[in-house]
Short mmCIF file of C-alpha atoms in Angstrom, two decimals:
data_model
loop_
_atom_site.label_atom_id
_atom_site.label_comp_id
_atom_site.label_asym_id
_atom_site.label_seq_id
_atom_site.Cartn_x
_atom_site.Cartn_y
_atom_site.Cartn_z
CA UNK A 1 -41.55 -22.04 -12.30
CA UNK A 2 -41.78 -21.85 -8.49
CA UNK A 3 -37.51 -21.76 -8.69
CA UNK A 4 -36.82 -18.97 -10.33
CA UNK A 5 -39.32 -16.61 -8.74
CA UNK A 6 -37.15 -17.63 -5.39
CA UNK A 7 -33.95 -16.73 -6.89
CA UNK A 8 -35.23 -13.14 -8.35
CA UNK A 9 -36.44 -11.91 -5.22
CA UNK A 10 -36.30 -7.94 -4.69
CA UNK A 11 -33.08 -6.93 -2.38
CA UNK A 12 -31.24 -10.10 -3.08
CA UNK A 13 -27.85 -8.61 -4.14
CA UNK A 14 -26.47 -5.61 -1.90
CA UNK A 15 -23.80 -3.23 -3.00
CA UNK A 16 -22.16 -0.16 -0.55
CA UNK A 17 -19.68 2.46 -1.88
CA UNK A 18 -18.98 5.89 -3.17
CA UNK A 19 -21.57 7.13 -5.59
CA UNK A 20 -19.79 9.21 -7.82
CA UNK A 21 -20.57 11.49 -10.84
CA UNK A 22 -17.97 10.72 -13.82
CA UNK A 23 -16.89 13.36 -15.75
CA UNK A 24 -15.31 11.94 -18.85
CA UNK A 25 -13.51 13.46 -21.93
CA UNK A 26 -10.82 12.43 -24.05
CA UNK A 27 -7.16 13.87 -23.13
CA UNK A 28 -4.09 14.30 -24.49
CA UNK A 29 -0.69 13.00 -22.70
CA UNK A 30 0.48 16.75 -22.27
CA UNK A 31 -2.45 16.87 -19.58
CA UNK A 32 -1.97 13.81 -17.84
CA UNK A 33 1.78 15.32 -17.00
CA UNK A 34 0.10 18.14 -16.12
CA UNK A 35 -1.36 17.03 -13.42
CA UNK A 36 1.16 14.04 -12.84
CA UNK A 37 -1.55 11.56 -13.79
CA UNK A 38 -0.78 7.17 -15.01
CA UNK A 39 -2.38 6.52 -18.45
CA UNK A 40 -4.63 3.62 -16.21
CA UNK A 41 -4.61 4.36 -12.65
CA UNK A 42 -7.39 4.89 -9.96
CA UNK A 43 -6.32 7.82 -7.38
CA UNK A 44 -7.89 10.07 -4.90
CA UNK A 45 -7.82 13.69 -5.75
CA UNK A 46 -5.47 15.84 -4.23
CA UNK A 47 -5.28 20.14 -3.81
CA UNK A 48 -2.93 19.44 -7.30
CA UNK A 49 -6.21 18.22 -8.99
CA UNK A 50 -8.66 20.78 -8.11
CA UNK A 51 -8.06 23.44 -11.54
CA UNK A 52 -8.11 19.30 -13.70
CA UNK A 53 -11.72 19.05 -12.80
CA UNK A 54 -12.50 22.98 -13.98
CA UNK A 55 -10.08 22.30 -17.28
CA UNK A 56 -11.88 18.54 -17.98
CA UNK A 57 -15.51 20.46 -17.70
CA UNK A 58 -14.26 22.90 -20.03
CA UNK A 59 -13.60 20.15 -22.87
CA UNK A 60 -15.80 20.47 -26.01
CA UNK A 61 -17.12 16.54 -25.96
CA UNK A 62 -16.95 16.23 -21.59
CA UNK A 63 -19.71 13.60 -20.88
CA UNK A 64 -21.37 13.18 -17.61
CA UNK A 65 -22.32 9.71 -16.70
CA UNK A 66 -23.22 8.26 -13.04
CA UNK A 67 -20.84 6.17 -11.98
CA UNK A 68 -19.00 4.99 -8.57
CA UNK A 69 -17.35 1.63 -8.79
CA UNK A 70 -19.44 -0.61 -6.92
CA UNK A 71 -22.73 1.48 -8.05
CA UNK A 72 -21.99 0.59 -11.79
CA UNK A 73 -21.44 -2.95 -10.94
CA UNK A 74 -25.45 -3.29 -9.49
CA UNK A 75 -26.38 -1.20 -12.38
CA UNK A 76 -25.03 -3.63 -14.69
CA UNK A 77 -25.96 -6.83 -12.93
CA UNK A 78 -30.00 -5.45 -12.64
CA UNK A 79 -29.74 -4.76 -16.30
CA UNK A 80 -28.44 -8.16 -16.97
CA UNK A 81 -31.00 -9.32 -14.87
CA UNK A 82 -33.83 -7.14 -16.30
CA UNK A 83 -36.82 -8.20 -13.85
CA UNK A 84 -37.71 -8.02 -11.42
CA UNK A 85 -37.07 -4.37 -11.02
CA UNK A 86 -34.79 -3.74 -7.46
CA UNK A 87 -32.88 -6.89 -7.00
CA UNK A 88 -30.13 -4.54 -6.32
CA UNK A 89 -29.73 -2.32 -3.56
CA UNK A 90 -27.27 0.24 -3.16
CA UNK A 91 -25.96 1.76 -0.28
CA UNK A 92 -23.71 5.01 -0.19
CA UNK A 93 -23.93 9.34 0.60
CA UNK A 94 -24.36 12.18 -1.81
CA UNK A 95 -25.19 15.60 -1.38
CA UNK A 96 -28.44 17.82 -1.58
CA UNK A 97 -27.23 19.31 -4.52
CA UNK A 98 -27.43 18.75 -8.37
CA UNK A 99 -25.39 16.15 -8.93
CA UNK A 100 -27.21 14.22 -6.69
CA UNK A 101 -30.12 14.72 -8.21
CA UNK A 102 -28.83 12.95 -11.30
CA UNK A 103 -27.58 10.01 -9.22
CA UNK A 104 -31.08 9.56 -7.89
CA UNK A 105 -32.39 9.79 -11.63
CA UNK A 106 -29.85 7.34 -12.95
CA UNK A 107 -30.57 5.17 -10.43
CA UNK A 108 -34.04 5.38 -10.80
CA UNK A 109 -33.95 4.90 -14.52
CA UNK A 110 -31.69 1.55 -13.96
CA UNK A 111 -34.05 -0.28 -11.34
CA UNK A 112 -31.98 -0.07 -8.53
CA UNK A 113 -33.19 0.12 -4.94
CA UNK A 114 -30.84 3.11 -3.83
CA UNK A 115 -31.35 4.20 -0.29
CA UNK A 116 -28.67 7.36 -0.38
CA UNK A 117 -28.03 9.15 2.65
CA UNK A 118 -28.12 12.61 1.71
CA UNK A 119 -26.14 15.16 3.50
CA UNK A 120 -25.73 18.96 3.72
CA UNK A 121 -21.71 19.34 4.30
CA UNK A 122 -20.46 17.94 1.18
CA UNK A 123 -21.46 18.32 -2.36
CA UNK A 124 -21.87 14.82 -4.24
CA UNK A 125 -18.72 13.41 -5.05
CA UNK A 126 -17.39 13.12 -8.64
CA UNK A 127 -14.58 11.54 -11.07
CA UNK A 128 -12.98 13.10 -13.44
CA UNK A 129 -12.50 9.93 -16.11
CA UNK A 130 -8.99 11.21 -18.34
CA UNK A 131 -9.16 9.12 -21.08
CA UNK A 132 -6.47 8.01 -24.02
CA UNK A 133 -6.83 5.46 -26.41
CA UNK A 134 -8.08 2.31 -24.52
CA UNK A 135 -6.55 4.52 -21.16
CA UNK A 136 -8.42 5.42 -18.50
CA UNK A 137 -7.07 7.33 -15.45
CA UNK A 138 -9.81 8.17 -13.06
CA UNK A 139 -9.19 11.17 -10.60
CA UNK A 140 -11.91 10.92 -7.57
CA UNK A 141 -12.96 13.31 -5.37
CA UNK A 142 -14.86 11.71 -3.15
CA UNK A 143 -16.43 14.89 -1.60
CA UNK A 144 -19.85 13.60 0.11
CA UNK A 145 -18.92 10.23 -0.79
CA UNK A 146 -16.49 10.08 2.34
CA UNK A 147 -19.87 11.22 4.44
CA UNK A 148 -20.98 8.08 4.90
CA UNK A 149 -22.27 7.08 8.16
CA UNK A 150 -22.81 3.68 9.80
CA UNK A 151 -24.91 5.01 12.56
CA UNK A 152 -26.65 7.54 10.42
CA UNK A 153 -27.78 4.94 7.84
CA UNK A 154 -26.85 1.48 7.58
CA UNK A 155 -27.41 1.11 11.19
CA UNK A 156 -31.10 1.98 11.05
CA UNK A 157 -33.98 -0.71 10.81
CA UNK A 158 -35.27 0.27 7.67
CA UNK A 159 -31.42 0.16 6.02
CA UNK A 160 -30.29 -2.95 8.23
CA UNK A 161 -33.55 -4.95 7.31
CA UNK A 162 -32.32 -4.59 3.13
CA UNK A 163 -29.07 -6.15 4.13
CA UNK A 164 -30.69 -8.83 5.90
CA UNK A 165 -32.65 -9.62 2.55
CA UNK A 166 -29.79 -9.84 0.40
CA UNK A 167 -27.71 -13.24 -0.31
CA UNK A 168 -25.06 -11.70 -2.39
CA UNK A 169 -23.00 -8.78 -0.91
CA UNK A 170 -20.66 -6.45 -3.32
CA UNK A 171 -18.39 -3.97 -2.18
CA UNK A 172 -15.48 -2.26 -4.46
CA UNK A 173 -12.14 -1.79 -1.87
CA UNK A 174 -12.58 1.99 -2.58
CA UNK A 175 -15.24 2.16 0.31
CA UNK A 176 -12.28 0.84 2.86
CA UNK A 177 -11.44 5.00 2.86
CA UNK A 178 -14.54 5.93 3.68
CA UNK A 179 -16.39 3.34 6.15
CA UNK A 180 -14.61 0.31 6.66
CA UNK A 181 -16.70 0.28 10.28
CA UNK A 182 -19.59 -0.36 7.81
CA UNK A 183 -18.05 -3.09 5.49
CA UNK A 184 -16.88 -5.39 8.61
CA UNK A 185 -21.00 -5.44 9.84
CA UNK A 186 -21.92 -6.45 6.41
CA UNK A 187 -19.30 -8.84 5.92
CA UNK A 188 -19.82 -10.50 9.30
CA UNK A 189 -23.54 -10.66 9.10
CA UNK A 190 -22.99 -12.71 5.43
CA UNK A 191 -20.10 -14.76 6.95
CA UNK A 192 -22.67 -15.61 10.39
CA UNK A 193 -25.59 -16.64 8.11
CA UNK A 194 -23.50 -18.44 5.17
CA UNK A 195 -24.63 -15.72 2.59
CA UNK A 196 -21.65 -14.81 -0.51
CA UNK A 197 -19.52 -11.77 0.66
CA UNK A 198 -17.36 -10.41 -2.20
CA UNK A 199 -14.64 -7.20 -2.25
CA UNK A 200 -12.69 -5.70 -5.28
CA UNK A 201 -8.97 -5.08 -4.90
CA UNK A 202 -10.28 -2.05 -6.52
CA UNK A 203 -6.84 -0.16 -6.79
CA UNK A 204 -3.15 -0.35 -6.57
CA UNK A 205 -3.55 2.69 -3.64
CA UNK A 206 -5.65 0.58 -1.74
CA UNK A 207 -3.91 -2.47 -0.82
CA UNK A 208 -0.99 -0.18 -0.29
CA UNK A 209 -2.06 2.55 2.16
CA UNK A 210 -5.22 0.96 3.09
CA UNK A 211 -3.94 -2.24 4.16
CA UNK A 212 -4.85 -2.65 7.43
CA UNK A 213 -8.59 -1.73 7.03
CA UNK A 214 -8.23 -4.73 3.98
CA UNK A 215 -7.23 -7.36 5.90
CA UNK A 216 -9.32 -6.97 8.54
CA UNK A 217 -12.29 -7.63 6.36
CA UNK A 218 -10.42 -10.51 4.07
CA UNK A 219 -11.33 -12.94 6.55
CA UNK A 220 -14.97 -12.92 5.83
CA UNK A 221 -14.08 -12.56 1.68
CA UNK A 222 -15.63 -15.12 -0.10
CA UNK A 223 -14.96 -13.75 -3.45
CA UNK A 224 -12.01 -11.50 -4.10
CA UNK A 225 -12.04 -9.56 -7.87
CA UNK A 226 -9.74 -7.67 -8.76
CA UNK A 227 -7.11 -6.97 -11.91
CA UNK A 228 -3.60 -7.79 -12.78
CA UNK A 229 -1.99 -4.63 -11.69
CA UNK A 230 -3.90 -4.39 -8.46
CA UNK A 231 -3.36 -8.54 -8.07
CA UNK A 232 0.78 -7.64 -8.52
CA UNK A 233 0.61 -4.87 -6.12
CA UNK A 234 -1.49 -6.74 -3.44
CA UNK A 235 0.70 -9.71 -4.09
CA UNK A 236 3.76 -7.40 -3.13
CA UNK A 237 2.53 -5.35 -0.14
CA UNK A 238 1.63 -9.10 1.51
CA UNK A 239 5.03 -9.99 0.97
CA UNK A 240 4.04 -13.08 -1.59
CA UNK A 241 7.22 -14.30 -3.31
CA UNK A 242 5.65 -14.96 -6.37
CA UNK A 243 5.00 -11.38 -7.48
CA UNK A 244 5.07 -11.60 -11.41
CA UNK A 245 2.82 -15.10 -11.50
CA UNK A 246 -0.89 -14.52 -11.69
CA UNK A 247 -2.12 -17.98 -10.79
CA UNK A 248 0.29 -18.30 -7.91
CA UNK A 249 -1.35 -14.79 -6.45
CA UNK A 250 -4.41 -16.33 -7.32
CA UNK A 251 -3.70 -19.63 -5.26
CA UNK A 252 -2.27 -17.59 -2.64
CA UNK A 253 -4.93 -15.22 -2.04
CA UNK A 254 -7.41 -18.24 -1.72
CA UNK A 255 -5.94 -19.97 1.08
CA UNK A 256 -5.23 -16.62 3.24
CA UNK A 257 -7.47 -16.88 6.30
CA UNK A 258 -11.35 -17.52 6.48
CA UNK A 259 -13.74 -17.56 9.02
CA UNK A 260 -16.64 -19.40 7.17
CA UNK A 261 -14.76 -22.71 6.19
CA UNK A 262 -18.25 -23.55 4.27
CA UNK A 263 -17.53 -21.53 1.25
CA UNK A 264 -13.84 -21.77 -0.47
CA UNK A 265 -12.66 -18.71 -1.31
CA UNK A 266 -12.71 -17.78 -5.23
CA UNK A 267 -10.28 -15.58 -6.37
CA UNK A 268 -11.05 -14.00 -9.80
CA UNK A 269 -8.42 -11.82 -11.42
CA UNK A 270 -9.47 -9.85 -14.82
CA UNK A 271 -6.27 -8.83 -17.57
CA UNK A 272 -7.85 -6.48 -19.89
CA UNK A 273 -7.23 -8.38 -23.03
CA UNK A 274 -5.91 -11.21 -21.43
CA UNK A 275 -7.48 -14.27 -20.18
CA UNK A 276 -9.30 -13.95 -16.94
CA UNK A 277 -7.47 -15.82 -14.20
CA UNK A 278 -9.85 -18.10 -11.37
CA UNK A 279 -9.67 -20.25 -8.61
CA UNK A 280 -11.99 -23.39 -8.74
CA UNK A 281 -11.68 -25.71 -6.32
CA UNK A 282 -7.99 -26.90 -5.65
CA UNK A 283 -7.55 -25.44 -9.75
CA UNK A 284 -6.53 -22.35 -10.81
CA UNK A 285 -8.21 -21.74 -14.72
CA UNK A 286 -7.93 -19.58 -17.40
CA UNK A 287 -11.11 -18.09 -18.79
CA UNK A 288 -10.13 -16.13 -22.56
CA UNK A 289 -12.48 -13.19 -22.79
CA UNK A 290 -14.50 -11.89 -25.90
CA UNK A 291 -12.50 -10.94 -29.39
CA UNK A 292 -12.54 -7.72 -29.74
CA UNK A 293 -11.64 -5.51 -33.02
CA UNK A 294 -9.34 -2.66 -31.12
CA UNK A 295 -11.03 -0.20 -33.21
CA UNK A 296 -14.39 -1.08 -31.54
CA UNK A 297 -13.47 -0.08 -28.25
CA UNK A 298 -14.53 3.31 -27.18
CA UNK A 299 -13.50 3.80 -23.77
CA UNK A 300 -12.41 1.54 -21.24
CA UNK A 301 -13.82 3.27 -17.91
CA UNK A 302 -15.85 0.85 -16.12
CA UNK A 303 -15.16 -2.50 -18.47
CA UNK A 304 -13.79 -4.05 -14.54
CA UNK A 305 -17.22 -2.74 -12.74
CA UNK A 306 -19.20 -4.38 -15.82
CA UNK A 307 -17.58 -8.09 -15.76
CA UNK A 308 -18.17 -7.64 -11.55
CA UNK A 309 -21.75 -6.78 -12.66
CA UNK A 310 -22.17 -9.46 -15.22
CA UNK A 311 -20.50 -12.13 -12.69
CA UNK A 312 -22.83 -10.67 -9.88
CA UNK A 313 -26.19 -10.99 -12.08
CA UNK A 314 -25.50 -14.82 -12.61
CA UNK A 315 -24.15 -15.80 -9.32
CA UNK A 316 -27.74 -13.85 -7.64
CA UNK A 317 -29.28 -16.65 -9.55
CA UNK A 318 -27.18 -19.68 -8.29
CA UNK A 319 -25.27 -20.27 -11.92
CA UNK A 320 -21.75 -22.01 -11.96
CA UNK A 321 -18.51 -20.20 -11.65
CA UNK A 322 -18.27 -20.76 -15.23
CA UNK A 323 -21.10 -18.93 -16.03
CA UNK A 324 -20.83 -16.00 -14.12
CA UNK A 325 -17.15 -15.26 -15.72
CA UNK A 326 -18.92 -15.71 -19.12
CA UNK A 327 -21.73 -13.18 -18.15
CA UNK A 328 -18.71 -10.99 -17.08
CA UNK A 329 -16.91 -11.21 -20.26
CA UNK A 330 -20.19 -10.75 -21.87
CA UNK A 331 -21.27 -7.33 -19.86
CA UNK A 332 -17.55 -5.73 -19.98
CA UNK A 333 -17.51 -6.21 -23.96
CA UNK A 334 -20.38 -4.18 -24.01
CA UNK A 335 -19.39 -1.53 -21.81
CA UNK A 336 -16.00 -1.25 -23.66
CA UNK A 337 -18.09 -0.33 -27.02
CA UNK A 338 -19.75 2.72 -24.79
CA UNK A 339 -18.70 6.09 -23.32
CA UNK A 340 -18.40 5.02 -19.41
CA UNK A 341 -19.84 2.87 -17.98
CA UNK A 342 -23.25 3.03 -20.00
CA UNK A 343 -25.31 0.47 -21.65
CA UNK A 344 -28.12 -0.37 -24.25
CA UNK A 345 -31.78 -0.65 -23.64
CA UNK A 346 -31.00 -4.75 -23.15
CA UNK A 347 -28.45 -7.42 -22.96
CA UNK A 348 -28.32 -10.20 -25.38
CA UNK A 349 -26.46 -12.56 -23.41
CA UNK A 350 -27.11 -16.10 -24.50
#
């Protein structure tokens, strides 16, 4: 099988962003108004927040779970993968501190090559996961997360020469805050050497007040995820007409400018429940996900990271389009049986 040991190498898919901690408990809607928190929203934390993360680590059943966006999504596509050990990298700043600590452990335990750089200003950043029903409003303090530092890290041989490795680049829109100096070298080097760059919408917030930094990177986007509300919110703040049609900001997304006119762009929009929306080609299609019994699902918190990992662990290995939305269905149905974004010992994906 001379093939496949060419597809698994070590290093092959590369993910950057905010390593957080996630610190998850079940709420009640009295404290989301408390704090003037969505049911399902993503949001940087604010002075307003800072007592929410004492209260949330006071609950009786508060769970800690690594997490960061774009870190779950390499978890879950090396554990869909399973071996070789470190076909993910990841790339992002914590602190010398506790927290940390667990990060490295986590990462450790799920066979990905993390290369943090560790700093001494800023204690490792966290999220405070708010959860009700199938809800999931995630509070993030980003903290040493925001530390990150292109000359400090990514710049250096020993980081640059892991990017170079990879084919498949992954970076959640979240990390446009913190180092979007950082994203643009990684997205041109994939764009100059015809390697798959992809970016997550990530959150509403982000195509809003982060705009700029966005669209400065979409030209080298070969694969933009994302989910309905962040799709309508993009689709609004680039001043598409079509705001309420899913396909059409699917279709319209695709053909915005692209510097590597080898690889289309594929758009891939996830609905919760709903069927996933993708561009193939000149088509737009509708992928339905998974059935799901409602009482089955646990929490929601990460079930978008998952089906990035799942799609992420098949396109490493060259699959379809196809294919990689079914291993994304696959991974998020799991994750949506789990508290955050956890998962059993292996997948049994068909």
């Amino acid at each position: 099988m001379h093939g496949v040991t060419l597809l698994y190498s070590e290093n092959a898919l590369f993910g950057m962003g905010n390593p957080l901690l996630d610190i998850s408990a079940v709420v009640d809607k009295d404290f989301l108004d408390k704090y003037g928190l969505k049911p399902n929203d993503q949001i940087l934390a604010e002075d307003k927040h800072k007592a929410m993360f004492d209260e949330i680590a006071k609950k009786s059943k508060v769970e800690y779970h690594a997490g960061g966006s774009t870190q779950n999504s390499v978890k879950i596509a090396q554990w869909m993968i399973q071996t070789p050990h470190k076909v993910a990298t990841f790339f992002g700043c914590i602190g010398t501190d506790h927290f940390g600590e667990i990060l490295k452990q986590k990462a450790e335990e799920a066979h990905v090559d993390a290369r943090y750089y560790q700093q001494t200003q800023e204690p490792t950043g966290t999220c405070a996961a708010c959860i009700t029903g199938d809800n999931r409003s995630l509070v993030a303090n980003l903290a040493a997360a925001n530390c990150y530092n292109k000359e400090k890290h990514l710049d250096l041989d020993g980081n640059w020469e892991l990017v170079e490795k990879a084919k498949v680049y992954y970076i959640a829109g979240f990390f446009l805050t913190v180092s979007p100096e950082s994203i643009l070298k990684v997205a041109k080097h994939a764009s100059e050497n015809n390697k798959i760059f992809s970016l997550n919408l990530s959150a509403p917030f982000i195509s809003q007040f982060f705009k700029e930094a966005m669209m400065k990177v979409m030209p080298y986007v070969d694969i933009l995820f994302g989910n309905e509300t962040e799709a309508a919110t993009f689709a609004k703040e680039q001043g598409f007409e079509e705001t309420d049609d899913i396909a059409e900001i699917a279709r319209r997304a695709q053909s915005l400018p692209k510097v590597n006119k080898k690889r289309q762009r594929v758009v891939v929009f996830t609905q919760g429940k709903d069927d996933t929306v993708a561009t193939i080609g000149e088509k737009v299609t509708m992928f339905s996900v998974l059935d799901i019994d409602q009482n089955d699902i646990v929490d929601t918190n990460g079930a978008g990271d998952a089906f990035v990992g799942g799609f992420l662990s098949e396109l490493v290995q060259e699959r379809p389009l196809e294919e990689c939305i079914r291993a994304g269905h696959y991974a998020a149905n799991v994750i949506i049986r789990r508290a955050g974004c956890t998962f059993p010992e292996k997948p049994d994906f068909p």
